[in-house]
mmCIF file of C-alpha atoms in Angstrom:
data_model
loop_
_atom_site.group_PDB
_atom_site.id
_atom_site.type_symbol
_atom_site.label_atom_id
_atom_site.label_comp_id
_atom_site.label_asym_id
_atom_site.label_seq_id
_atom_site.Cartn_x
_atom_site.Cartn_y
_atom_site.Cartn_z
ATOM 1 C CA MET B 186 -170.344 -33.821 -56.099
ATOM 2 C CA THR B 187 -168.937 -33.633 -59.619
ATOM 3 C CA GLU B 188 -170.672 -31.813 -62.451
ATOM 4 C CA LEU B 189 -171.799 -35.186 -63.818
ATOM 5 C CA SER B 190 -173.219 -36.324 -60.460
ATOM 6 C CA HIS B 191 -174.941 -32.949 -59.969
ATOM 7 C CA ALA B 192 -176.678 -33.453 -63.307
ATOM 8 C CA ALA B 193 -177.604 -37.049 -62.484
ATOM 9 C CA ALA B 194 -179.072 -36.000 -59.129
ATOM 10 C CA ALA B 195 -181.126 -33.186 -60.674
ATOM 11 C CA ILE B 196 -182.510 -35.456 -63.394
ATOM 12 C CA ALA B 197 -183.324 -38.306 -60.993
ATOM 13 C CA VAL B 198 -185.255 -36.073 -58.606
ATOM 14 C CA ASP B 199 -187.125 -34.357 -61.443
ATOM 15 C CA ARG B 200 -188.202 -37.746 -62.819
ATOM 16 C CA ALA B 201 -189.324 -38.821 -59.345
ATOM 17 C CA GLY B 202 -191.359 -35.635 -58.997
ATOM 18 C CA HIS B 203 -193.211 -36.340 -62.226
ATOM 19 C CA GLU B 204 -194.062 -39.831 -60.978
ATOM 20 C CA LEU B 205 -195.504 -38.385 -57.772
ATOM 21 C CA ARG B 206 -197.563 -35.875 -59.765
ATOM 22 C CA ARG B 207 -199.026 -38.823 -61.714
ATOM 23 C CA GLY B 208 -200.038 -40.517 -58.459
ATOM 24 C CA ARG B 209 -197.390 -43.221 -58.788
ATOM 25 C CA PRO B 210 -195.012 -44.312 -56.032
ATOM 26 C CA VAL B 211 -191.251 -43.928 -56.117
ATOM 27 C CA LEU B 212 -188.626 -45.919 -54.257
ATOM 28 C CA LEU B 213 -186.310 -43.855 -52.064
ATOM 29 C CA THR B 214 -183.084 -45.692 -51.244
ATOM 30 C CA MET B 215 -181.055 -44.679 -48.205
ATOM 31 C CA GLU B 216 -177.276 -44.836 -47.812
ATOM 32 C CA ALA B 217 -177.509 -47.639 -45.262
ATOM 33 C CA GLY B 218 -179.248 -49.818 -47.831
ATOM 34 C CA ASP B 219 -182.797 -49.355 -46.515
ATOM 35 C CA SER B 220 -185.603 -48.444 -48.902
ATOM 36 C CA VAL B 221 -188.804 -46.457 -48.478
ATOM 37 C CA LEU B 222 -191.869 -46.379 -50.711
ATOM 38 C CA VAL B 223 -193.009 -42.756 -51.199
ATOM 39 C CA LEU B 224 -196.334 -41.461 -52.486
ATOM 40 C CA ALA B 225 -197.552 -37.865 -52.630
ATOM 41 C CA ALA B 226 -200.554 -37.273 -50.372
ATOM 42 C CA GLU B 227 -202.095 -34.842 -52.852
ATOM 43 C CA THR B 228 -202.310 -37.356 -55.714
ATOM 44 C CA LEU B 229 -202.992 -40.437 -53.584
ATOM 45 C CA THR B 230 -205.623 -42.892 -54.814
ATOM 46 C CA GLU B 231 -207.459 -45.559 -52.844
ATOM 47 C CA ALA B 232 -205.842 -48.265 -54.984
ATOM 48 C CA MET B 233 -202.306 -47.020 -54.375
ATOM 49 C CA LEU B 234 -202.963 -46.568 -50.666
ATOM 50 C CA ALA B 235 -204.344 -50.107 -50.400
ATOM 51 C CA GLN B 236 -201.181 -51.408 -52.046
ATOM 52 C CA ALA B 237 -199.015 -49.397 -49.640
ATOM 53 C CA MET B 238 -200.963 -50.512 -46.572
ATOM 54 C CA ARG B 239 -200.288 -54.147 -47.361
ATOM 55 C CA LEU B 240 -196.736 -53.313 -46.326
ATOM 56 C CA ALA B 241 -196.117 -52.826 -42.620
ATOM 57 C CA GLY B 242 -195.201 -49.555 -40.932
ATOM 58 C CA GLY B 243 -196.660 -46.995 -43.342
ATOM 59 C CA ALA B 244 -197.221 -43.423 -42.154
ATOM 60 C CA LEU B 245 -198.433 -40.060 -43.392
ATOM 61 C CA VAL B 246 -195.676 -37.461 -43.152
ATOM 62 C CA LEU B 247 -196.683 -33.849 -42.522
ATOM 63 C CA THR B 248 -194.527 -30.829 -41.872
ATOM 64 C CA ALA B 249 -194.512 -29.607 -38.280
ATOM 65 C CA SER B 250 -196.320 -26.395 -39.274
ATOM 66 C CA ARG B 251 -199.149 -28.310 -40.963
ATOM 67 C CA ALA B 252 -199.372 -30.715 -38.016
ATOM 68 C CA ALA B 253 -199.688 -27.784 -35.615
ATOM 69 C CA VAL B 254 -202.729 -26.522 -37.556
ATOM 70 C CA LEU B 255 -204.322 -29.940 -37.010
ATOM 71 C CA HIS B 256 -203.569 -29.731 -33.257
ATOM 72 C CA ILE B 257 -201.058 -32.560 -33.455
ATOM 73 C CA GLY B 258 -198.464 -32.140 -30.725
ATOM 74 C CA PRO B 259 -194.895 -31.244 -31.719
ATOM 75 C CA THR B 260 -192.019 -33.697 -31.455
ATOM 76 C CA GLY B 261 -189.151 -31.282 -32.018
ATOM 77 C CA ASP B 262 -188.696 -32.537 -35.594
ATOM 78 C CA ASP B 263 -189.621 -30.628 -38.739
ATOM 79 C CA THR B 264 -191.719 -33.600 -39.877
ATOM 80 C CA ILE B 265 -194.476 -35.469 -38.030
ATOM 81 C CA LEU B 266 -195.484 -39.058 -38.820
ATOM 82 C CA LEU B 267 -199.034 -40.378 -38.396
ATOM 83 C CA PRO B 268 -199.349 -44.198 -38.687
ATOM 84 C CA LEU B 269 -201.678 -45.115 -41.538
ATOM 85 C CA ALA B 270 -203.262 -47.900 -39.501
ATOM 86 C CA ASP B 271 -204.306 -45.421 -36.792
ATOM 87 C CA LEU B 272 -205.950 -42.820 -39.001
ATOM 88 C CA PRO B 273 -209.606 -42.425 -37.926
ATOM 89 C CA ALA B 274 -211.291 -43.599 -41.123
ATOM 90 C CA PRO B 275 -212.219 -46.927 -42.738
ATOM 91 C CA ASP B 276 -209.580 -48.259 -45.110
ATOM 92 C CA THR B 277 -211.805 -47.418 -48.094
ATOM 93 C CA GLU B 278 -211.924 -43.752 -47.027
ATOM 94 C CA LYS B 279 -208.384 -43.234 -45.774
ATOM 95 C CA ALA B 280 -207.055 -41.796 -49.033
ATOM 96 C CA THR B 281 -209.721 -39.080 -48.879
ATOM 97 C CA LEU B 282 -208.844 -38.313 -45.261
ATOM 98 C CA ILE B 283 -205.145 -38.165 -46.112
ATOM 99 C CA ARG B 284 -205.751 -35.709 -48.938
ATOM 100 C CA ASP B 285 -207.842 -33.575 -46.560
ATOM 101 C CA LEU B 286 -205.148 -33.702 -43.876
ATOM 102 C CA ALA B 287 -202.628 -32.421 -46.425
ATOM 103 C CA ASP B 288 -204.865 -29.704 -47.911
ATOM 104 C CA ALA B 289 -205.629 -26.621 -45.802
ATOM 105 C CA SER B 290 -208.300 -25.211 -48.098
ATOM 106 C CA ARG B 291 -211.189 -26.897 -46.228
ATOM 107 C CA ASP B 292 -209.900 -26.469 -42.662
ATOM 108 C CA LEU B 293 -212.419 -23.846 -41.616
ATOM 109 C CA ALA B 294 -215.394 -25.065 -43.648
ATOM 110 C CA ALA B 295 -215.012 -28.719 -42.586
ATOM 111 C CA PRO B 296 -212.663 -28.973 -39.580
ATOM 112 C CA LEU B 297 -210.942 -32.340 -39.295
ATOM 113 C CA ARG B 298 -211.635 -34.184 -36.074
ATOM 114 C CA GLY B 299 -208.867 -36.030 -34.285
ATOM 115 C CA PRO B 300 -207.282 -37.020 -32.143
ATOM 116 C CA PHE B 301 -204.548 -38.110 -34.518
ATOM 117 C CA THR B 302 -201.934 -40.553 -33.278
ATOM 118 C CA ARG B 303 -198.363 -39.502 -34.044
ATOM 119 C CA ILE B 304 -195.159 -41.478 -33.844
ATOM 120 C CA LYS B 305 -193.225 -40.107 -30.874
ATOM 121 C CA ALA B 306 -189.818 -41.416 -31.948
ATOM 122 C CA ALA B 307 -187.509 -39.104 -33.889
ATOM 123 C CA ALA B 308 -188.498 -38.829 -37.540
ATOM 124 C CA PRO B 309 -186.075 -40.596 -39.880
ATOM 125 C CA ASP B 310 -184.214 -38.644 -42.571
ATOM 126 C CA SER B 311 -186.262 -40.497 -45.164
ATOM 127 C CA ALA B 312 -189.436 -38.774 -43.905
ATOM 128 C CA ARG B 313 -187.924 -35.329 -44.435
ATOM 129 C CA LEU B 314 -186.724 -36.378 -47.892
ATOM 130 C CA ALA B 315 -190.170 -37.727 -48.792
ATOM 131 C CA VAL B 316 -191.661 -34.292 -48.079
ATOM 132 C CA LYS B 317 -188.883 -32.649 -50.049
ATOM 133 C CA LEU B 318 -189.723 -34.833 -53.047
ATOM 134 C CA ALA B 319 -193.324 -33.612 -52.867
ATOM 135 C CA LYS B 320 -192.117 -30.004 -52.675
ATOM 136 C CA THR B 321 -189.836 -30.345 -55.696
ATOM 137 C CA ALA B 322 -192.879 -31.577 -57.626
ATOM 138 C CA TYR B 323 -194.793 -28.422 -56.513
ATOM 139 C CA LEU B 324 -197.288 -30.624 -54.682
ATOM 140 C CA LEU B 325 -198.599 -30.180 -51.158
ATOM 141 C CA PRO B 326 -195.779 -30.915 -48.669
ATOM 142 C CA ALA B 327 -197.133 -34.224 -47.383
ATOM 143 C CA ALA B 328 -196.255 -37.797 -48.304
ATOM 144 C CA ILE B 329 -196.947 -41.443 -47.610
ATOM 145 C CA HIS B 330 -193.806 -43.070 -46.183
ATOM 146 C CA VAL B 331 -193.569 -46.870 -46.102
ATOM 147 C CA PRO B 332 -190.291 -48.481 -44.922
ATOM 148 C CA LEU B 333 -189.682 -51.691 -46.847
ATOM 149 C CA ALA B 334 -188.366 -55.010 -45.674
ATOM 150 C CA ARG B 335 -185.411 -56.331 -47.647
ATOM 151 C CA GLY B 336 -186.698 -58.346 -50.586
ATOM 152 C CA ALA B 337 -190.288 -57.013 -50.408
ATOM 153 C CA ALA B 338 -192.283 -57.316 -53.634
ATOM 154 C CA MET B 339 -192.609 -53.960 -55.396
ATOM 155 C CA PRO B 340 -194.942 -52.600 -58.087
ATOM 156 C CA ASP B 341 -193.704 -53.001 -61.652
ATOM 157 C CA ASN B 342 -191.624 -50.247 -63.278
ATOM 158 C CA LEU B 343 -190.977 -48.483 -59.985
ATOM 159 C CA LEU B 344 -188.681 -45.476 -60.354
ATOM 160 C CA THR B 345 -185.819 -45.346 -57.834
ATOM 161 C CA VAL B 346 -184.155 -42.223 -56.457
ATOM 162 C CA THR B 347 -181.362 -42.078 -53.886
ATOM 163 C CA ALA B 348 -181.404 -40.106 -50.648
ATOM 164 C CA GLU B 349 -178.157 -38.452 -51.753
ATOM 165 C CA ALA B 350 -179.800 -37.165 -54.933
ATOM 166 C CA VAL B 351 -182.813 -35.743 -53.079
ATOM 167 C CA ALA B 352 -180.655 -34.082 -50.420
ATOM 168 C CA ALA B 353 -178.426 -32.533 -53.087
ATOM 169 C CA TYR B 354 -181.207 -31.499 -55.471
ATOM 170 C CA ASP B 355 -181.323 -27.748 -54.790
ATOM 171 C CA LEU B 356 -177.563 -27.454 -55.051
ATOM 172 C CA ALA B 357 -177.457 -29.667 -58.137
ATOM 173 C CA GLU B 358 -180.084 -27.642 -59.980
ATOM 174 C CA ALA B 359 -178.235 -24.381 -59.315
ATOM 175 C CA GLU B 360 -174.796 -25.762 -60.123
ATOM 176 C CA THR B 361 -175.929 -27.148 -63.486
ATOM 177 C CA LEU B 362 -177.434 -23.894 -64.775
ATOM 178 C CA VAL B 363 -175.967 -23.068 -68.167
ATOM 179 C CA PRO B 364 -176.743 -20.275 -70.653
ATOM 180 C CA VAL B 365 -178.642 -21.732 -73.601
ATOM 181 C CA SER B 366 -179.761 -18.701 -75.617
ATOM 182 C CA GLN B 367 -179.675 -14.911 -75.795
ATOM 183 C CA ALA B 368 -181.065 -12.167 -77.965
ATOM 184 C CA ARG B 369 -181.391 -8.407 -78.183
ATOM 185 C CA LEU B 370 -184.741 -7.507 -76.631
ATOM 186 C CA PRO B 371 -185.919 -3.893 -76.604
ATOM 187 C CA VAL B 372 -188.585 -3.604 -73.914
ATOM 188 C CA ALA B 373 -190.826 -0.815 -72.689
ATOM 189 C CA ASP B 374 -188.695 1.586 -70.619
ATOM 190 C CA ALA B 375 -185.413 -0.039 -71.712
ATOM 191 C CA GLU B 376 -184.802 -0.307 -75.427
ATOM 192 C CA ASN B 377 -181.127 -1.265 -75.055
ATOM 193 C CA ALA B 378 -181.485 -4.701 -73.467
ATOM 194 C CA ARG B 379 -180.543 -8.345 -74.019
ATOM 195 C CA LEU B 380 -182.301 -11.400 -72.606
ATOM 196 C CA TYR B 381 -180.254 -14.434 -71.529
ATOM 197 C CA ALA B 382 -181.828 -17.833 -70.786
ATOM 198 C CA PHE B 383 -180.274 -20.260 -68.267
ATOM 199 C CA ARG B 384 -181.390 -23.906 -68.080
ATOM 200 C CA PRO B 385 -180.639 -26.523 -65.387
ATOM 201 C CA ALA B 386 -179.555 -30.061 -66.259
ATOM 202 C CA ASP B 387 -182.918 -31.566 -65.329
ATOM 203 C CA GLY B 388 -184.564 -29.559 -68.116
ATOM 204 C CA ARG B 389 -186.993 -27.779 -65.808
ATOM 205 C CA GLN B 390 -188.058 -24.140 -66.136
ATOM 206 C CA GLU B 391 -185.415 -21.711 -67.304
ATOM 207 C CA HIS B 392 -184.333 -18.647 -65.350
ATOM 208 C CA PHE B 393 -183.771 -15.424 -67.318
ATOM 209 C CA ALA B 394 -181.469 -12.425 -67.063
ATOM 210 C CA LEU B 395 -182.436 -9.132 -68.689
ATOM 211 C CA VAL B 396 -179.222 -7.146 -69.066
ATOM 212 C CA ILE B 397 -180.062 -3.471 -69.562
ATOM 213 C CA GLY B 398 -177.491 -1.163 -71.132
ATOM 214 C CA ASP B 399 -173.820 -2.100 -70.842
ATOM 215 C CA PRO B 400 -173.067 -2.473 -67.118
ATOM 216 C CA ASP B 401 -169.386 -2.425 -66.110
ATOM 217 C CA PRO B 402 -168.403 -5.697 -64.345
ATOM 218 C CA THR B 403 -165.598 -3.885 -62.492
ATOM 219 C CA LYS B 404 -168.160 -1.765 -60.615
ATOM 220 C CA PRO B 405 -171.129 -2.708 -58.398
ATOM 221 C CA VAL B 406 -174.000 -3.394 -60.795
ATOM 222 C CA LEU B 407 -177.608 -2.481 -60.044
ATOM 223 C CA VAL B 408 -179.518 -5.772 -59.804
ATOM 224 C CA ARG B 409 -183.099 -6.788 -59.146
ATOM 225 C CA LEU B 410 -183.973 -10.405 -58.216
ATOM 226 C CA HIS B 411 -187.560 -10.894 -59.369
ATOM 227 C CA SER B 412 -189.396 -14.144 -58.684
ATOM 228 C CA GLU B 413 -191.837 -14.903 -61.476
ATOM 229 C CA CYS B 414 -195.447 -14.080 -60.675
ATOM 230 C CA PHE B 415 -197.925 -15.236 -63.315
ATOM 231 C CA THR B 416 -200.811 -13.479 -61.607
ATOM 232 C CA GLY B 417 -199.040 -10.169 -61.027
ATOM 233 C CA ASP B 418 -196.610 -9.937 -63.935
ATOM 234 C CA LEU B 419 -198.919 -11.204 -66.678
ATOM 235 C CA LEU B 420 -202.488 -10.775 -65.438
ATOM 236 C CA GLY B 421 -201.955 -7.545 -63.522
ATOM 237 C CA SER B 422 -203.183 -8.936 -60.208
ATOM 238 C CA LEU B 423 -203.840 -6.307 -57.541
ATOM 239 C CA ARG B 424 -203.315 -8.804 -54.700
ATOM 240 C CA CYS B 425 -199.547 -8.260 -54.796
ATOM 241 C CA ASP B 426 -197.098 -5.614 -55.963
ATOM 242 C CA CYS B 427 -195.101 -7.923 -58.256
ATOM 243 C CA GLY B 428 -196.127 -6.415 -61.584
ATOM 244 C CA GLU B 429 -195.302 -2.922 -60.370
ATOM 245 C CA GLN B 430 -191.985 -4.138 -58.973
ATOM 246 C CA LEU B 431 -191.069 -5.818 -62.267
ATOM 247 C CA ARG B 432 -191.837 -2.854 -64.496
ATOM 248 C CA GLY B 433 -190.521 -0.387 -61.936
ATOM 249 C CA ALA B 434 -187.227 -2.271 -61.703
ATOM 250 C CA ILE B 435 -186.714 -2.148 -65.470
ATOM 251 C CA ARG B 436 -187.425 1.562 -65.431
ATOM 252 C CA THR B 437 -185.128 2.224 -62.463
ATOM 253 C CA ILE B 438 -182.251 0.170 -63.887
ATOM 254 C CA ASN B 439 -182.507 1.886 -67.254
ATOM 255 C CA GLU B 440 -182.605 5.357 -65.676
ATOM 256 C CA ALA B 441 -179.517 4.452 -63.608
ATOM 257 C CA GLY B 442 -177.557 3.752 -66.790
ATOM 258 C CA GLY B 443 -177.846 -0.032 -66.831
ATOM 259 C CA GLY B 444 -177.917 -3.170 -64.758
ATOM 260 C CA ILE B 445 -179.505 -6.607 -64.566
ATOM 261 C CA LEU B 446 -182.951 -7.943 -63.796
ATOM 262 C CA LEU B 447 -182.970 -11.661 -62.959
ATOM 263 C CA TYR B 448 -186.337 -13.291 -63.637
ATOM 264 C CA LEU B 449 -186.294 -16.406 -61.460
ATOM 265 C CA ALA B 450 -188.570 -19.442 -61.801
ATOM 266 C CA GLN B 451 -189.662 -19.257 -58.155
ATOM 267 C CA GLU B 452 -193.406 -18.646 -58.351
ATOM 268 C CA GLY B 453 -195.123 -17.975 -55.043
ATOM 269 C CA ARG B 454 -191.853 -17.586 -53.110
ATOM 270 C CA GLY B 455 -190.879 -21.049 -54.287
ATOM 271 C CA ILE B 456 -194.103 -23.018 -53.697
ATOM 272 C CA GLY B 457 -195.471 -22.894 -57.253
ATOM 273 C CA LEU B 458 -198.572 -21.309 -58.752
ATOM 274 C CA VAL B 459 -201.100 -23.951 -57.684
ATOM 275 C CA ASN B 460 -200.003 -23.753 -54.063
ATOM 276 C CA LYS B 461 -199.974 -19.964 -54.263
ATOM 277 C CA LEU B 462 -203.638 -20.090 -55.262
ATOM 278 C CA ARG B 463 -204.268 -22.300 -52.234
ATOM 279 C CA ALA B 464 -202.559 -19.674 -50.091
ATOM 280 C CA TYR B 465 -204.790 -17.013 -51.658
ATOM 281 C CA GLN B 466 -207.852 -19.040 -50.603
ATOM 282 C CA LEU B 467 -206.592 -18.958 -47.034
ATOM 283 C CA GLN B 468 -205.876 -15.239 -47.241
ATOM 284 C CA ASP B 469 -209.503 -14.759 -48.275
ATOM 285 C CA GLN B 470 -210.432 -16.570 -45.040
ATOM 286 C CA GLY B 471 -208.457 -14.023 -43.006
ATOM 287 C CA PHE B 472 -204.935 -15.479 -42.758
ATOM 288 C CA ASP B 473 -201.993 -13.304 -43.730
ATOM 289 C CA THR B 474 -199.462 -14.349 -46.369
ATOM 290 C CA VAL B 475 -197.053 -15.893 -43.845
ATOM 291 C CA ASP B 476 -199.703 -17.806 -41.908
ATOM 292 C CA ALA B 477 -201.281 -19.015 -45.149
ATOM 293 C CA ASN B 478 -198.041 -20.579 -46.388
ATOM 294 C CA GLN B 479 -197.341 -22.163 -43.027
ATOM 295 C CA ARG B 480 -200.904 -23.440 -42.676
ATOM 296 C CA ILE B 481 -200.449 -25.331 -45.946
ATOM 297 C CA GLY B 482 -197.207 -26.767 -44.566
ATOM 298 C CA PHE B 483 -194.585 -24.635 -46.280
ATOM 299 C CA ASP B 484 -192.069 -22.222 -44.824
ATOM 300 C CA ALA B 485 -192.952 -18.541 -45.122
ATOM 301 C CA ASP B 486 -190.396 -18.347 -47.961
ATOM 302 C CA GLU B 487 -189.119 -21.459 -49.756
ATOM 303 C CA ARG B 488 -186.684 -19.677 -52.068
ATOM 304 C CA TRP B 489 -182.941 -19.719 -52.084
ATOM 305 C CA PHE B 490 -180.609 -17.603 -54.148
ATOM 306 C CA LEU B 491 -177.798 -19.790 -55.438
ATOM 307 C CA PRO B 492 -179.358 -19.862 -58.946
ATOM 308 C CA ALA B 493 -179.291 -16.048 -58.958
ATOM 309 C CA ALA B 494 -175.682 -15.997 -57.761
ATOM 310 C CA ARG B 495 -174.569 -18.469 -60.419
ATOM 311 C CA MET B 496 -176.319 -16.461 -63.146
ATOM 312 C CA LEU B 497 -174.623 -13.247 -62.032
ATOM 313 C CA GLN B 498 -171.245 -14.960 -61.886
ATOM 314 C CA GLY B 499 -171.848 -16.488 -65.309
ATOM 315 C CA LEU B 500 -172.459 -13.002 -66.667
ATOM 316 C CA GLY B 501 -169.220 -11.792 -65.076
ATOM 317 C CA PHE B 502 -170.596 -9.897 -62.046
ATOM 318 C CA GLY B 503 -169.649 -10.478 -58.431
ATOM 319 C CA THR B 504 -170.590 -7.218 -56.685
ATOM 320 C CA VAL B 505 -174.068 -5.719 -56.823
ATOM 321 C CA ARG B 506 -176.252 -2.889 -55.637
ATOM 322 C CA LEU B 507 -179.383 -4.868 -54.807
ATOM 323 C CA LEU B 508 -182.741 -3.324 -55.632
ATOM 324 C CA THR B 509 -184.908 -4.774 -52.859
ATOM 325 C CA ASN B 510 -186.903 -4.185 -49.691
ATOM 326 C CA ASN B 511 -186.256 -7.733 -48.470
ATOM 327 C CA PRO B 512 -183.319 -8.145 -46.053
ATOM 328 C CA GLU B 513 -183.379 -11.914 -46.628
ATOM 329 C CA LYS B 514 -182.468 -11.390 -50.281
ATOM 330 C CA VAL B 515 -179.389 -9.464 -49.184
ATOM 331 C CA LYS B 516 -178.382 -12.195 -46.732
ATOM 332 C CA GLY B 517 -179.229 -14.977 -49.151
ATOM 333 C CA LEU B 518 -177.261 -13.553 -52.047
ATOM 334 C CA GLU B 519 -174.236 -12.807 -49.879
ATOM 335 C CA ALA B 520 -174.348 -16.359 -48.494
ATOM 336 C CA CYS B 521 -174.028 -17.580 -52.077
ATOM 337 C CA GLY B 522 -170.839 -15.626 -52.790
ATOM 338 C CA ILE B 523 -172.128 -12.326 -54.195
ATOM 339 C CA THR B 524 -171.026 -9.097 -52.515
ATOM 340 C CA VAL B 525 -173.919 -6.716 -51.869
ATOM 341 C CA ALA B 526 -172.343 -3.260 -51.771
ATOM 342 C CA GLU B 527 -175.654 -1.477 -51.205
ATOM 343 C CA ARG B 528 -179.352 -2.155 -50.727
ATOM 344 C CA VAL B 529 -181.371 0.160 -52.956
ATOM 345 C CA PRO B 530 -185.016 0.698 -51.802
ATOM 346 C CA HIS B 531 -187.713 -0.498 -54.190
ATOM 347 C CA LYS B 532 -191.300 0.072 -53.081
ATOM 348 C CA PHE B 533 -194.604 1.237 -54.537
ATOM 349 C CA PRO B 534 -197.920 2.545 -53.165
ATOM 350 C CA SER B 535 -200.398 -0.020 -51.899
ATOM 351 C CA ASN B 536 -203.951 -0.464 -53.121
ATOM 352 C CA ALA B 537 -207.145 -1.680 -51.475
ATOM 353 C CA HIS B 538 -206.410 -5.274 -52.494
ATOM 354 C CA ASN B 539 -202.784 -5.577 -51.332
ATOM 355 C CA GLU B 540 -202.664 -3.391 -48.209
ATOM 356 C CA ALA B 541 -202.862 -6.366 -45.855
ATOM 357 C CA TYR B 542 -200.355 -8.342 -47.934
ATOM 358 C CA LEU B 543 -197.783 -5.540 -47.810
ATOM 359 C CA ALA B 544 -198.419 -4.973 -44.105
ATOM 360 C CA ALA B 545 -197.717 -8.654 -43.426
ATOM 361 C CA LYS B 546 -194.494 -8.502 -45.425
ATOM 362 C CA ARG B 547 -193.431 -5.537 -43.313
ATOM 363 C CA LYS B 548 -194.506 -6.872 -39.916
ATOM 364 C CA ARG B 549 -193.909 -10.602 -40.323
ATOM 365 C CA SER B 550 -191.015 -10.789 -42.803
ATOM 366 C CA GLY B 551 -189.142 -7.582 -41.962
ATOM 367 C CA HIS B 552 -189.451 -5.973 -45.396
ATOM 368 C CA TYR B 553 -188.537 -2.293 -45.513
ATOM 369 C CA LEU B 554 -191.978 -1.024 -46.545
#
């Protein structure tokens, strides 16, 4: 895709995400000329569902991990479709059931009773893209998917997004990152620092680079990739080690003579703050951090590191010493064209509130803790 088409794709998908967050449908057009009406399960209303059910063939799309929690048999696909007509609830109560099927927070308190009928045929690409649209909007990863007959009457002012744009969204957002502002920013533990802001073409949240000292681009630079954590970084949450990692990284980089801390807009390992709070609810019920994410329907880690790579390259750095305990960050950054010359350990003591969280990161995600 060209720079212009990358920007167009990013903007189109962002607009579609905002429509889904408002509870409005969007029209997903496929390359073969077919169209699908998409609604987010989380924001579904009875009125919108009734409108969708007047069209034939509608289904609820869940991720395979969420379906497994509901004891719905696997199909081998990463998405599972449940026909709307077969959901075990009266039409006037189906929207409530759908929201409950998508939301794991009440699973233990009010277990959902099946059996739930699934479509056994292979899931179409449009189903996967419908879930991806919900994810890009930081909503629960579940969607209403209604294939449309050619010439079917549609709601007024329906926003349209192409399958190509949705499929290319992650790449498009990373490839359109541009520096928009910078300033000298003395911070605690690193008075000689500058903060650079990078913005994608869709105008969503900026990523930031804190350049400490004057690192030499001809040598491997000490770098920390830090995903934003509102609860840990700002509120001082004891449930994670993010705040300690952030401040410790600044201190370590400064003591090493300079380097870069990338502050990435990837809250909750890419699922967003609201969904992270949902995961916390599940952790309070006894699930570890990996199981909690998967029970909601997400992957254990939804991040990718092309934005970080493009920021480093934009600053003139291609080889790094990566300050991390996460082997996936090393692999992910290298896959995006950055050479990782060394992994530098970066860990802190646990406390009574995050012991289980850190143990799960070590045992389930392979972190060096």
